[in-house]
Structure formats: structure tokens, C-alpha cells
Coordinates of C-alpha atoms and ligand atoms in Angstrom, one line a residue:
M1 CA 30.2 42.1 15.0
V2 CA 33.4 40.1 14.5
D3 CA 36.0 41.7 12.2
L4 CA 38.1 39.8 9.7
I5 CA 41.2 41.9 8.9
L6 CA 43.0 41.2 5.6
K7 CA 46.7 41.1 5.1
S8 CA 48.1 44.3 3.6
G9 CA 47.4 44.6 -0.1
R10 CA 44.9 41.8 -0.2
E11 CA 41.9 44.1 -0.5
K12 CA 42.3 44.5 -4.3
S13 CA 40.0 41.6 -5.4
L14 CA 37.3 42.9 -2.9
I15 CA 37.5 46.4 -4.3
R16 CA 36.7 44.8 -7.7
H17 CA 33.8 43.0 -5.9
H18 CA 35.1 39.5 -6.2
P19 CA 33.0 37.7 -3.6
W20 CA 35.5 35.3 -2.1
I21 CA 38.2 35.7 0.6
F22 CA 40.8 33.0 0.7
S23 CA 42.4 31.9 4.0
G24 CA 45.8 33.0 2.8
S25 CA 44.6 36.6 2.7
V26 CA 43.5 36.7 6.3
A27 CA 45.7 38.5 8.8
K28 CA 43.4 38.3 11.9
I29 CA 40.0 37.6 13.1
T30 CA 38.8 39.4 16.2
G31 CA 36.8 37.0 18.3
S32 CA 35.4 33.6 17.5
P33 CA 32.6 33.7 15.0
T34 CA 30.4 30.6 14.6
S35 CA 30.2 28.8 11.3
G36 CA 28.2 30.9 8.8
E37 CA 28.0 34.0 11.1
T38 CA 28.1 37.4 9.4
I39 CA 31.4 39.2 9.9
N40 CA 32.9 42.5 8.8
I41 CA 35.7 42.4 6.3
L42 CA 38.3 45.2 6.9
S43 CA 41.4 46.2 5.1
N44 CA 44.7 46.0 6.9
K45 CA 44.4 49.7 7.7
G46 CA 40.9 49.1 9.2
R47 CA 38.8 50.3 6.3
F48 CA 35.3 48.7 6.0
L49 CA 35.1 46.6 2.8
A50 CA 32.2 44.2 3.1
K51 CA 30.0 42.0 5.2
A52 CA 30.5 38.3 4.6
A53 CA 29.6 34.8 5.8
Y54 CA 32.4 33.1 7.8
S55 CA 33.5 29.6 6.9
P56 CA 36.0 28.2 9.4
Y57 CA 37.0 25.0 7.6
S58 CA 37.0 26.0 3.9
Q59 CA 39.9 27.5 2.0
I60 CA 37.4 30.2 1.2
T61 CA 37.2 31.8 4.6
A62 CA 34.5 34.2 3.8
R63 CA 31.9 34.9 1.1
I64 CA 30.5 38.4 0.6
W65 CA 26.9 39.2 1.2
T66 CA 27.2 42.9 0.7
W67 CA 29.7 45.7 0.1
D68 CA 27.4 48.2 1.6
E69 CA 28.1 49.0 5.3
N70 CA 24.6 50.2 5.8
Q71 CA 22.9 47.1 4.4
E72 CA 21.8 44.6 7.1
V73 CA 22.3 40.9 6.3
G74 CA 19.0 39.3 6.9
G75 CA 15.5 38.7 5.6
S76 CA 15.1 41.8 3.6
L77 CA 18.4 41.4 1.8
F78 CA 17.5 37.8 0.9
Y79 CA 14.0 38.8 -0.1
E80 CA 15.3 41.4 -2.5
R81 CA 18.0 39.1 -4.0
I82 CA 15.5 36.3 -4.5
N83 CA 12.9 38.6 -6.0
T84 CA 15.4 40.1 -8.3
A85 CA 16.7 36.7 -9.4
I86 CA 13.2 35.6 -10.3
E87 CA 12.3 38.8 -12.1
I88 CA 15.4 39.1 -14.2
R89 CA 14.7 35.6 -15.7
K90 CA 11.1 36.3 -16.6
P91 CA 11.7 38.1 -19.9
F92 CA 13.9 35.2 -21.1
V93 CA 11.2 32.6 -20.6
L94 CA 9.1 32.1 -23.6
K95 CA 5.7 30.9 -22.6
N96 CA 5.2 27.1 -22.4
T97 CA 8.6 26.3 -23.9
F98 CA 10.1 24.6 -20.9
S99 CA 9.2 23.8 -17.3
A100 CA 12.6 23.4 -15.6
I101 CA 14.6 26.5 -14.7
R102 CA 17.4 27.6 -12.4
L103 CA 16.0 30.4 -10.2
L104 CA 18.9 31.0 -8.0
Y105 CA 22.5 30.5 -9.1
G106 CA 24.7 31.3 -6.1
E107 CA 27.1 34.2 -6.4
S108 CA 25.6 35.3 -9.7
D109 CA 22.3 36.1 -7.8
G110 CA 24.1 37.5 -4.8
I111 CA 23.4 34.5 -2.7
P112 CA 26.7 32.4 -2.5
G113 CA 26.0 28.8 -1.8
V114 CA 22.3 28.7 -2.7
I115 CA 21.1 26.8 -5.8
L116 CA 17.4 26.7 -6.5
D117 CA 16.0 24.7 -9.5
Q118 CA 12.3 24.6 -10.3
Y119 CA 10.9 21.6 -12.0
D120 CA 7.4 22.4 -13.0
D121 CA 5.7 23.2 -9.6
V122 CA 8.4 21.6 -7.4
C123 CA 11.5 23.4 -6.2
V124 CA 14.8 21.6 -5.4
I125 CA 17.3 23.6 -3.3
Q126 CA 20.9 23.2 -2.3
F127 CA 22.6 24.9 0.6
L128 CA 26.3 24.4 -0.2
T129 CA 28.1 26.8 2.1
T130 CA 28.1 27.7 5.8
G131 CA 26.6 31.1 5.1
A132 CA 23.8 29.5 3.1
E133 CA 23.3 27.0 5.9
F134 CA 23.2 29.7 8.5
W135 CA 20.3 31.5 6.7
R136 CA 18.5 28.4 5.5
D137 CA 15.2 28.9 7.3
V138 CA 14.9 32.5 6.3
I139 CA 15.6 31.6 2.7
I140 CA 13.2 28.7 2.6
D141 CA 10.4 30.9 3.9
I142 CA 11.0 33.5 1.2
I143 CA 11.1 30.8 -1.5
K144 CA 7.8 29.4 -0.2
T145 CA 6.1 32.8 -0.7
K146 CA 7.9 33.7 -3.9
T147 CA 7.5 30.5 -5.9
N148 CA 4.1 29.1 -4.9
S149 CA 5.6 25.7 -5.4
R150 CA 3.7 22.5 -4.5
A151 CA 6.8 21.2 -2.7
I152 CA 10.4 22.2 -1.8
F153 CA 12.9 19.4 -1.7
E154 CA 16.4 19.7 -0.3
R155 CA 19.4 18.1 -2.1
S156 CA 22.3 19.4 -0.1
D157 CA 24.3 16.3 -0.7
S158 CA 27.0 17.7 -3.0
D159 CA 30.6 16.9 -2.1
V160 CA 31.4 20.6 -1.8
R161 CA 29.6 20.7 1.5
Q162 CA 32.3 18.6 3.0
L163 CA 34.8 21.3 2.3
E164 CA 32.6 23.6 4.4
G165 CA 32.5 21.1 7.3
L166 CA 28.8 20.5 6.6
S167 CA 27.2 17.0 6.5
P168 CA 24.7 16.1 3.8
R169 CA 21.0 17.0 4.1
V170 CA 18.4 15.6 1.9
G171 CA 14.6 15.6 2.4
L172 CA 11.3 17.3 1.9
L173 CA 11.3 20.8 3.4
S174 CA 7.7 21.7 2.7
G175 CA 4.5 20.7 0.8
N176 CA 4.1 17.1 -0.4
L177 CA 5.6 14.9 -3.0
S178 CA 3.6 11.8 -3.6
E179 CA 5.5 10.6 -6.6
K180 CA 9.3 10.0 -6.8
E181 CA 9.7 11.3 -10.3
L182 CA 8.4 14.4 -12.0
V183 CA 8.0 15.0 -15.7
I184 CA 9.2 18.2 -17.2
N185 CA 8.9 19.6 -20.7
E186 CA 11.8 21.2 -22.6
Y187 CA 11.0 22.5 -26.0
G188 CA 8.5 19.8 -26.7
V189 CA 10.5 16.9 -25.3
N190 CA 9.6 15.4 -22.0
Y191 CA 11.9 14.0 -19.3
F192 CA 11.4 12.2 -16.0
I193 CA 13.4 14.0 -13.3
D194 CA 14.5 12.0 -10.3
I195 CA 14.9 14.7 -7.8
I196 CA 15.7 12.4 -5.0
N197 CA 18.5 10.2 -6.6
G198 CA 19.4 12.1 -9.8
H199 CA 22.6 14.0 -10.3
K200 CA 22.8 17.6 -8.8
T201 CA 19.1 18.5 -8.3
G202 CA 18.0 15.9 -10.8
F203 CA 18.8 17.3 -14.2
Y204 CA 21.4 19.3 -16.2
I205 CA 19.2 22.3 -16.8
D206 CA 22.3 24.3 -18.0
Q207 CA 22.3 22.3 -21.3
R208 CA 18.7 23.2 -22.3
D209 CA 19.5 25.2 -25.4
N210 CA 22.4 23.0 -26.4
R211 CA 20.3 19.9 -26.3
R212 CA 17.8 21.6 -28.6
R213 CA 20.6 22.7 -30.9
I214 CA 21.4 19.0 -31.6
R215 CA 17.9 18.5 -33.0
N216 CA 18.4 20.5 -36.2
L217 CA 21.7 18.9 -36.9
S218 CA 20.7 15.2 -36.5
R219 CA 18.6 14.4 -39.5
D220 CA 19.5 11.0 -41.0
C221 CA 22.6 10.9 -38.8
K222 CA 24.1 8.0 -37.0
V223 CA 24.5 9.8 -33.6
L224 CA 26.6 8.9 -30.6
D225 CA 25.7 10.5 -27.2
C226 CA 28.7 10.0 -24.8
F227 CA 28.0 10.6 -21.1
S228 CA 24.4 10.5 -22.0
Y229 CA 22.9 10.6 -18.4
T230 CA 19.1 10.4 -18.8
G231 CA 19.3 10.8 -22.6
G232 CA 19.0 14.6 -23.1
F233 CA 21.0 14.9 -26.3
A234 CA 20.0 11.4 -27.6
I235 CA 16.3 12.2 -27.4
N236 CA 16.8 15.5 -29.2
A237 CA 18.7 13.7 -31.9
L238 CA 15.7 11.3 -32.2
A239 CA 13.4 14.3 -32.3
G240 CA 15.5 15.6 -35.2
E241 CA 15.1 12.3 -37.1
A242 CA 18.5 10.8 -36.5
S243 CA 18.8 7.4 -38.3
S244 CA 20.2 5.8 -35.1
V245 CA 21.3 6.8 -31.7
S246 CA 23.8 5.2 -29.3
L247 CA 23.9 6.3 -25.6
V248 CA 27.0 5.5 -23.6
D249 CA 27.1 6.1 -19.8
S250 CA 28.7 4.2 -16.9
S251 CA 25.6 4.6 -14.8
D252 CA 22.9 1.9 -14.9
Q253 CA 20.4 4.2 -13.2
A254 CA 20.9 6.9 -15.8
L255 CA 20.4 4.5 -18.7
I256 CA 17.3 3.1 -17.1
I257 CA 15.8 6.6 -16.9
A258 CA 17.1 7.4 -20.5
N259 CA 15.1 4.3 -21.7
K260 CA 12.0 5.5 -19.9
N261 CA 12.4 9.0 -21.4
I262 CA 12.7 7.5 -24.9
I263 CA 9.4 5.6 -24.3
L264 CA 7.8 8.7 -22.8
N265 CA 8.6 10.6 -26.0
N266 CA 7.4 7.7 -28.2
F267 CA 10.7 7.0 -29.8
E268 CA 10.9 3.4 -28.7
S269 CA 10.6 1.9 -32.2
A270 CA 13.7 3.8 -33.4
N271 CA 17.1 2.4 -33.8
I272 CA 18.6 2.9 -30.3
N273 CA 21.5 1.3 -28.4
F274 CA 22.1 1.6 -24.7
I275 CA 25.7 1.0 -23.8
K276 CA 26.8 0.8 -20.1
Q277 CA 30.5 1.3 -20.4
D278 CA 33.3 3.7 -19.6
V279 CA 33.4 6.2 -22.5
F280 CA 37.2 6.1 -22.8
Q281 CA 37.1 2.3 -23.2
F282 CA 34.1 2.5 -25.5
L283 CA 35.7 5.0 -27.8
R284 CA 38.9 3.0 -28.1
G285 CA 36.8 0.0 -29.0
M286 CA 35.0 1.9 -31.7
R287 CA 38.3 3.2 -33.1
D288 CA 39.9 -0.3 -33.0
R289 CA 36.9 -1.8 -34.8
G290 CA 36.8 1.0 -37.4
E291 CA 33.2 2.1 -36.5
S292 CA 32.2 5.6 -37.4
F293 CA 29.4 8.1 -36.7
D294 CA 28.0 11.3 -38.3
L295 CA 27.5 13.2 -35.0
V296 CA 29.2 12.6 -31.7
V297 CA 28.3 14.4 -28.4
L298 CA 30.8 14.5 -25.6
D299 CA 29.3 15.9 -22.4
P300 CA 31.6 14.5 -19.6
P301 CA 31.3 15.3 -15.9
K302 CA 33.7 17.9 -14.4
F303 CA 37.2 16.6 -14.9
A304 CA 38.7 19.7 -13.2
P305 CA 36.5 21.4 -10.6
T306 CA 39.4 23.8 -9.9
S307 CA 42.5 24.9 -11.8
S308 CA 44.7 22.7 -9.7
Q309 CA 43.4 19.7 -11.5
A310 CA 43.7 21.3 -14.9
D311 CA 46.7 19.3 -16.1
R312 CA 45.2 15.9 -15.5
A313 CA 41.8 17.0 -16.7
S314 CA 43.4 18.4 -19.9
R315 CA 44.7 14.9 -20.7
G316 CA 41.3 13.4 -20.2
Y317 CA 39.6 16.0 -22.5
K318 CA 42.3 15.5 -25.1
D319 CA 41.9 11.7 -25.1
I320 CA 38.1 11.7 -25.6
N321 CA 38.2 14.5 -28.2
L322 CA 41.0 12.8 -30.1
L323 CA 39.1 9.5 -30.1
A324 CA 35.8 11.1 -31.0
L325 CA 37.4 13.0 -33.9
K326 CA 38.9 9.7 -35.2
I327 CA 35.6 7.9 -35.2
L328 CA 33.8 10.8 -36.9
K329 CA 33.0 10.4 -40.6
P330 CA 34.5 13.2 -42.8
G331 CA 31.8 15.9 -42.9
G332 CA 30.6 14.8 -39.5
L333 CA 30.0 17.0 -36.4
L334 CA 31.6 16.8 -32.9
V335 CA 29.6 18.6 -30.2
T336 CA 32.0 18.7 -27.3
F337 CA 31.7 20.2 -23.8
S338 CA 33.6 21.0 -20.7
C339 CA 31.8 22.0 -17.5
S340 CA 35.1 22.2 -15.5
G341 CA 35.6 25.5 -13.7
G342 CA 39.3 24.9 -13.9
I343 CA 39.4 24.8 -17.7
S344 CA 38.9 28.1 -19.4
E345 CA 37.2 28.3 -22.8
D346 CA 40.6 29.3 -24.3
L347 CA 42.3 26.3 -22.8
F348 CA 39.5 24.0 -23.9
Q349 CA 39.9 25.3 -27.5
K350 CA 43.6 24.6 -27.3
I351 CA 42.9 21.0 -26.1
V352 CA 40.5 20.3 -28.9
T353 CA 42.9 21.9 -31.4
G354 CA 45.6 19.5 -30.1
A355 CA 43.3 16.6 -30.4
A356 CA 42.5 17.5 -34.1
L357 CA 46.1 17.8 -34.9
D358 CA 47.0 14.5 -33.3
A359 CA 44.0 12.8 -35.0
G360 CA 45.5 14.1 -38.3
I361 CA 42.3 15.8 -39.4
T362 CA 41.2 19.2 -40.7
A363 CA 38.3 20.7 -38.7
L364 CA 36.4 23.9 -38.2
L365 CA 35.0 25.4 -35.1
I366 CA 31.5 26.4 -36.3
E367 CA 29.7 27.4 -33.1
R368 CA 30.4 28.1 -29.4
L369 CA 27.9 27.0 -26.8
H370 CA 27.5 28.0 -23.2
Q371 CA 25.3 27.5 -20.1
G372 CA 21.7 28.8 -20.4
F373 CA 20.4 32.2 -19.5
D374 CA 19.2 31.0 -16.1
H375 CA 22.9 30.4 -15.1
P376 CA 24.0 34.0 -15.7
V377 CA 27.6 35.0 -15.4
A378 CA 28.4 37.6 -12.8
L379 CA 30.9 40.0 -14.3
N380 CA 32.6 40.3 -10.9
F381 CA 32.7 36.5 -10.5
P382 CA 34.2 35.0 -13.7
E383 CA 34.1 31.6 -12.0
S384 CA 30.4 31.6 -12.7
A385 CA 31.1 30.9 -16.4
Y386 CA 31.8 27.2 -16.4
L387 CA 30.1 25.5 -19.3
K388 CA 31.7 25.8 -22.7
G389 CA 31.1 23.8 -25.8
F390 CA 32.1 23.7 -29.5
I391 CA 30.4 22.4 -32.6
I392 CA 33.3 21.2 -34.6
K393 CA 33.0 20.1 -38.3
K394 CA 35.4 17.4 -39.5
I395 CA 36.3 18.4 -43.0
E396 CA 38.6 15.4 -43.8
Ligands
SAH1 N1 24.4 15.1 -21.4 C1 23.7 14.9 -20.2 C2 24.5 15.2 -18.9 C3 25.8 14.4 -18.7 S1 26.3 14.3 -17.1 C4 22.4 15.7 -20.2 O1 22.3 16.6 -21.1 O2 21.5 15.5 -19.4 C5 27.7 13.2 -17.1 C6 27.3 11.7 -17.2 O3 28.6 11.0 -17.4 C7 26.7 11.1 -16.0 O4 25.5 10.5 -16.4 C8 27.7 10.0 -15.5 O5 27.1 8.8 -15.1 C9 28.5 9.8 -16.7 N2 29.9 9.4 -16.6 C10 30.8 9.9 -15.8 N3 32.0 9.3 -16.0 C11 31.9 8.4 -17.0 C12 32.7 7.6 -17.7 N4 34.0 7.5 -17.5 N5 32.2 6.8 -18.7 C13 30.9 6.8 -19.0 N6 30.0 7.7 -18.4 C14 30.5 8.4 -17.4

């Protein structure tokens, strides 16, 4: 097997079981491994540290499969990891409460680069790294036997594949899918999921419990759902008897599905506005016209995938939070999120604090929200904690 030898002193993060090796830590690679091939990681003094997948183009040169020299990287390792991932989630699933779940969450489940979401009886998979791509057939076979799903569809069209030198792959891997859209249930609300064209694998499963949280807080409220996508928060506000709901998103396609979802849940007679606009512009317009709301949700896309974009992203988060706090009625609630890996929860709190200060308001942070249980945070991989949200009450 090919050896990757680290520069002196660069083994520290590996000893703490962080699963990534950055190109800057590499002293030497003996031989010429192919993309995704399993290599040994050695300290500068030649001590075995881990077995990893090699990625020739990425800044992350290797991702660890195992720290155990005696463990072979192959079918039985993947079987064990996939089996464990499925088993650890089971006790957290209350029967018949939802039918969309993330079964594999990359590094957290010991399979860097593999994401597996199950929508009812259909699985959608992403292979995002060279190592994942290398083992794809083995992994697909295991998923077939472990999930008993009607179909497995691949959505390996995320931008991150480019960083790995991989081209997009989308298509049916097994079974059959006669319909383009599936319907899932989430705590009594139904959603159409467009697994072929939707974002990520079709839906933001990570917000499941936070969407439900909105329900109890919306009664008789005038609700604004910014970055609404297919209406997740808006429909929960309607289920919670909001007096009106406005959905803002720049994507036509998302709003079309949001409308279908509203009809699917029999809320079409309610007071609903669909607004196809840039949220920044929309909020400024509302502020200038003196419009106000009782509850505002901000669930923007990742402004900062990594910490290098944190400065610019911070300004974006500050802008929307400042505007949202301004158009919130006194006594109203702001439910604000960041899914940026590059923005820590601490930093996000500072940004929202700055926004409140600049808006000239007094506010309380009432509740902290995070990604769901099926996106577990690996303690050795803090990067796996990415979604943070606050429920903020505007006092005056
Ligand atoms: N809250 C949603 C997920 C939001 S995803 C849910 O629970 O399902 C982020 C959404 O923001 C996407 O639908 C995307 O189309 C939209 N978006 C991205 N940038 C935008 C912008 N500047 N203005 C309006 N919408 C934007």
C-alpha cells in the first residue's frame, strides 16, 4: 500500500481522530495512488496513524477510514458502519411521525463523503469525495440489502465534487421510480419531494424539528417565511393557525412546489402570499413601507461554506437579521438560522446581537435550535455541527 508521510508535528489532529489531512501537512507520498485509493498515513517518524482515501486534487488530501492498522478497508467495514448508522437512529424515531430521514451523514457515520437520505421507501444518495466514489458499488450493494428501498437514486451533483476532481452523476441506481415526485410526512404535514431537481437530495431534512417548533408559536400571527424553499416553515405556521403567511424565495420552482404543498395540506383558502424576490431587497422594501410582522423566519442558504468566507457572510447575516428585527412588531419573534460551516454558533450570536444593537431594539434569546438527531455531531469532527438557530423575542 502507498504511504503518505506527514510533515513533522502534523500528526496531532490525527491522534485526536480528526478525519482530514490537509495538503499542507503532507511531506511525501511514496508511489502514485489513484484517486480514492486507500493509503496508509504515517507520522514523519514512520509510525502508523491511519488508513485513508487519497484525493489528488482537493485541499483535503486524505480522509480517514480507520485508525486501526488491522482493520481492512472494504465491504465489511462499510457494512458495519452502515448498519451502525441505521441502528443508532432507530430509538430516536417515533413510530409514524415522519417518513424522511438522513441515514448516513458522512464523517459522523464514519463514511466521509457519503450522504444517504431516505424519503419513505426511496433512498437518495450522494457520493461527494474520491474515497466515496472509489467504493460506490460496494456501498450501493450494502444499502440495497440494508434499506429494502423501492429505489435508490443518485444526486451526486453537489459543487463540492468539483473540488475533488469528480464530475456530476445523477440517475437511478436501482429499483424503479415511476413518479418524479414523492410525498413524505413530517409530524402530520405532507410535502412533495422533488428528488431529481430539488436542492441537495430534495429536502432540508435537518430542519424537521425546527419546522415543527414554529407551529406552536404561530397562532394568530402574521408570519413571514424568508428563504422559504418549498414552504416548510410556512406550512407549519399555517398548521399552527397563523392569520397570514408570506413566503419569499428567489426560486420560481421552489415557490411552485410550496404552492402545491399548501394545497396538499388543504390550506389553500388561507391568507397566503408568494413573493419571488431577493430577500435582501424584499426586507428593505418592507422596512421602507413600514410593514411589520409578528413572526419572521430567516433560513438562508450557506453564506460561508468555510471560515475563509466568514467576513463577507457575517455582513450578509447581519443585514438580513437587522432588517428582520426592524420589521418585527414589539413582542414578535425572529427565528433565525445559519447553516454555514464557517460561522460558529458563538459568532452567529454575536452577529445577531450586533443586528439588534444597530436596530435599536431590546431582545431576548429564548431558545437555541440545531440540526436534527439524524445529522449527529461527531465529537472528533466539530465541522459536523453546522446548523444553528435562535428564537429571538423583540421586547421593544
Ligand atoms: N426553509 C427551507 C429551506 C431554505 S433553503 C425549508 O425548511 O425547507 C434556502 C432557500 O433560499 C432556497 O430555496 C433558495 O432558492 C433561496 N434563496 C437563496 N438565496 C436567496 C435570496 N438572495 N433571496 C431569496 N431566496 C434565496
